[in-house]
Amino acid sequence: MSQATFGDDELFGEAANEMREDVETSLADAWAALPDADDVWEADADNVLGVLNGLNSALNAGDAEDHLRDAKKWFTMGQRADAFDDADDLEAEIADLEDAIADISDAEEQVGELTTTIPALRGTLEDAGPDTEADDEADATDEDGDEAEA
C-alpha cells in the first residue's frame, strides 16, 4: 500500500476551507431558523390577547442561537489559528445575526410583558368607575326586562 504524503500547508489549507464552510453553513442554518417575517407581521385572532399570544409564539429564535453558537465557535477557532485569509465578511454576518437575534429576543420579552399586562388592564377597566345602587338597579331592570321578553 502506498501512503499519500500531504504537506502541512496543504492540510492546513484544506482544514481552513472546511472550517470556513462550517461557519457559512452554521450561519445559513441560523438565518433559516429565524421566524418568518410574515409570521411576525400577520395575525389571526379574535382579540388582542390572541394576537399577542400568536406573536409571542412567532417570536422564537428557535435553533438560530445554537447555530450562531456553532458559527462563532468555528469562526473563533479559525481566527485564532489564522486560518482565514479574509474573514471580514463572516465577522460582519455574525454581528448582523447577533443583532437580529437580540431584536427578536427583546420583542419577545416586550410581548410577553404585554401578554400579562393586557388581561390585568382589562380587569381594571371592567372594575373601574363608581359602584352605585343606581347601577345595580339598572342592571337588575335590564335582567328582568330581558327575561320578560324571552
GROMACS .gro file of C-alpha atoms in nm:
model
  150
    1MET     CA    1   0.000   0.000   0.000
    2SER     CA    2   0.129   0.337  -0.086
    3GLN     CA    3   0.086   0.619   0.153
    4ALA     CA    4  -0.006   0.958   0.014
    5THR     CA    5   0.201   1.235   0.154
    6PHE     CA    6   0.049   1.568   0.223
    7GLY     CA    7   0.234   1.877   0.324
    8ASP     CA    8   0.134   2.053   0.641
    9ASP     CA    9   0.046   2.364   0.444
   10GLU     CA   10  -0.184   2.167   0.215
   11LEU     CA   11  -0.358   2.002   0.509
   12PHE     CA   12  -0.389   2.332   0.692
   13GLY     CA   13  -0.537   2.498   0.383
   14GLU     CA   14  -0.787   2.216   0.344
   15ALA     CA   15  -0.883   2.236   0.711
   16ALA     CA   16  -0.920   2.615   0.686
   17ASN     CA   17  -1.155   2.576   0.387
   18GLU     CA   18  -1.362   2.319   0.574
   19MET     CA   19  -1.374   2.543   0.879
   20ARG     CA   20  -1.497   2.835   0.669
   21GLU     CA   21  -1.761   2.610   0.512
   22ASP     CA   22  -1.872   2.503   0.860
   23VAL     CA   23  -1.907   2.866   0.966
   24GLU     CA   24  -2.100   2.955   0.650
   25THR     CA   25  -2.328   2.651   0.688
   26SER     CA   26  -2.400   2.733   1.053
   27LEU     CA   27  -2.477   3.094   0.962
   28ALA     CA   28  -2.713   2.985   0.683
   29ASP     CA   29  -2.886   2.743   0.921
   30ALA     CA   30  -2.920   3.019   1.181
   31TRP     CA   31  -3.077   3.261   0.934
   32ALA     CA   32  -3.316   2.988   0.821
   33ALA     CA   33  -3.418   2.915   1.182
   34LEU     CA   34  -3.528   3.274   1.250
   35PRO     CA   35  -3.902   3.346   1.245
   36ASP     CA   36  -4.057   3.424   0.909
   37ALA     CA   37  -4.138   3.794   0.869
   38ASP     CA   38  -4.499   3.717   0.771
   39ASP     CA   39  -4.548   3.508   1.086
   40VAL     CA   40  -4.447   3.809   1.294
   41TRP     CA   41  -4.649   4.059   1.094
   42GLU     CA   42  -4.977   3.878   1.024
   43ALA     CA   43  -5.222   3.775   1.292
   44ASP     CA   44  -5.527   3.553   1.304
   45ALA     CA   45  -5.703   3.605   1.635
   46ASP     CA   46  -6.032   3.723   1.779
   47ASN     CA   47  -5.884   3.959   2.036
   48VAL     CA   48  -5.570   4.139   2.143
   49LEU     CA   49  -5.462   3.862   2.378
   50GLY     CA   50  -5.488   3.610   2.094
   51VAL     CA   51  -5.276   3.835   1.874
   52LEU     CA   52  -5.018   3.874   2.149
   53ASN     CA   53  -5.005   3.500   2.217
   54GLY     CA   54  -4.962   3.430   1.845
   55LEU     CA   55  -4.692   3.693   1.818
   56ASN     CA   56  -4.517   3.558   2.126
   57SER     CA   57  -4.510   3.213   1.966
   58ALA     CA   58  -4.379   3.355   1.639
   59LEU     CA   59  -4.101   3.548   1.816
   60ASN     CA   60  -3.894   3.244   1.895
   61ALA     CA   61  -3.538   3.241   1.765
   62GLY     CA   62  -3.552   2.864   1.790
   63ASP     CA   63  -3.238   2.687   1.686
   64ALA     CA   64  -3.087   3.007   1.546
   65GLU     CA   65  -2.900   3.070   1.870
   66ASP     CA   66  -2.749   2.719   1.863
   67HIS     CA   67  -2.641   2.760   1.501
   68LEU     CA   68  -2.496   3.102   1.580
   69ARG     CA   69  -2.300   2.950   1.867
   70ASP     CA   70  -2.157   2.685   1.632
   71ALA     CA   71  -2.065   2.951   1.376
   72LYS     CA   72  -1.893   3.165   1.639
   73LYS     CA   73  -1.709   2.864   1.780
   74TRP     CA   74  -1.561   2.765   1.443
   75PHE     CA   75  -1.503   3.126   1.346
   76THR     CA   76  -1.311   3.195   1.667
   77MET     CA   77  -1.103   2.883   1.623
   78GLY     CA   78  -1.027   2.976   1.263
   79GLN     CA   79  -0.932   3.329   1.358
   80ARG     CA   80  -0.702   3.219   1.638
   81ALA     CA   81  -0.536   2.971   1.406
   82ASP     CA   82  -0.508   3.247   1.145
   83ALA     CA   83  -0.680   3.008   0.908
   84PHE     CA   84  -0.889   3.262   0.720
   85ASP     CA   85  -0.735   3.478   0.451
   86ASP     CA   86  -1.024   3.720   0.473
   87ALA     CA   87  -1.284   3.678   0.745
   88ASP     CA   88  -1.437   4.026   0.747
   89ASP     CA   89  -1.749   3.901   0.569
   90LEU     CA   90  -1.800   3.623   0.823
   91GLU     CA   91  -1.743   3.858   1.113
   92ALA     CA   92  -1.996   4.108   0.972
   93GLU     CA   93  -2.255   3.836   0.913
   94ILE     CA   94  -2.211   3.703   1.267
   95ALA     CA   95  -2.265   4.054   1.403
   96ASP     CA   96  -2.577   4.102   1.187
   97LEU     CA   97  -2.717   3.769   1.304
   98GLU     CA   98  -2.644   3.854   1.668
   99ASP     CA   99  -2.831   4.182   1.623
  100ALA     CA  100  -3.130   4.008   1.464
  101ILE     CA  101  -3.149   3.750   1.743
  102ALA     CA  102  -3.119   4.025   2.006
  103ASP     CA  103  -3.402   4.221   1.840
  104ILE     CA  104  -3.622   3.912   1.835
  105SER     CA  105  -3.541   3.839   2.198
  106ASP     CA  106  -3.621   4.198   2.301
  107ALA     CA  107  -3.951   4.189   2.112
  108GLU     CA  108  -4.039   3.852   2.265
  109GLU     CA  109  -3.978   3.995   2.612
  110GLN     CA  110  -4.192   4.302   2.544
  111VAL     CA  111  -4.475   4.095   2.401
  112GLY     CA  112  -4.453   3.860   2.699
  113GLU     CA  113  -4.494   4.158   2.931
  114LEU     CA  114  -4.794   4.282   2.734
  115THR     CA  115  -4.944   3.933   2.742
  116THR     CA  116  -4.962   3.957   3.120
  117THR     CA  117  -5.041   4.330   3.135
  118ILE     CA  118  -5.336   4.344   2.894
  119PRO     CA  119  -5.563   4.097   3.079
  120ALA     CA  120  -5.491   4.278   3.406
  121LEU     CA  121  -5.568   4.611   3.238
  122ARG     CA  122  -5.893   4.472   3.102
  123GLY     CA  123  -5.993   4.362   3.450
  124THR     CA  124  -5.905   4.702   3.591
  125LEU     CA  125  -6.113   4.878   3.326
  126GLU     CA  126  -6.407   4.644   3.378
  127ASP     CA  127  -6.399   4.715   3.751
  128ALA     CA  128  -6.337   5.089   3.704
  129GLY     CA  129  -6.594   5.351   3.793
  130PRO     CA  130  -6.823   5.413   4.083
  131ASP     CA  131  -7.027   5.124   4.207
  132THR     CA  132  -7.363   5.276   4.295
  133GLU     CA  133  -7.705   5.145   4.384
  134ALA     CA  134  -7.844   5.309   4.070
  135ASP     CA  135  -7.609   5.097   3.857
  136ASP     CA  136  -7.716   4.785   4.044
  137GLU     CA  137  -8.085   4.873   3.999
  138ALA     CA  138  -8.033   4.943   3.626
  139ASP     CA  139  -7.861   4.608   3.587
  140ALA     CA  140  -8.147   4.433   3.770
  141THR     CA  141  -8.407   4.607   3.550
  142ASP     CA  142  -8.221   4.505   3.235
  143GLU     CA  143  -8.206   4.147   3.356
  144ASP     CA  144  -8.579   4.147   3.440
  145GLY     CA  145  -8.667   4.311   3.109
  146ASP     CA  146  -8.465   4.055   2.913
  147GLU     CA  147  -8.632   3.772   3.099
  148ALA     CA  148  -8.981   3.914   3.034
  149GLU     CA  149  -8.915   3.939   2.661
  150ALA     CA  150  -8.799   3.580   2.641
   0.00000   0.00000   0.00000
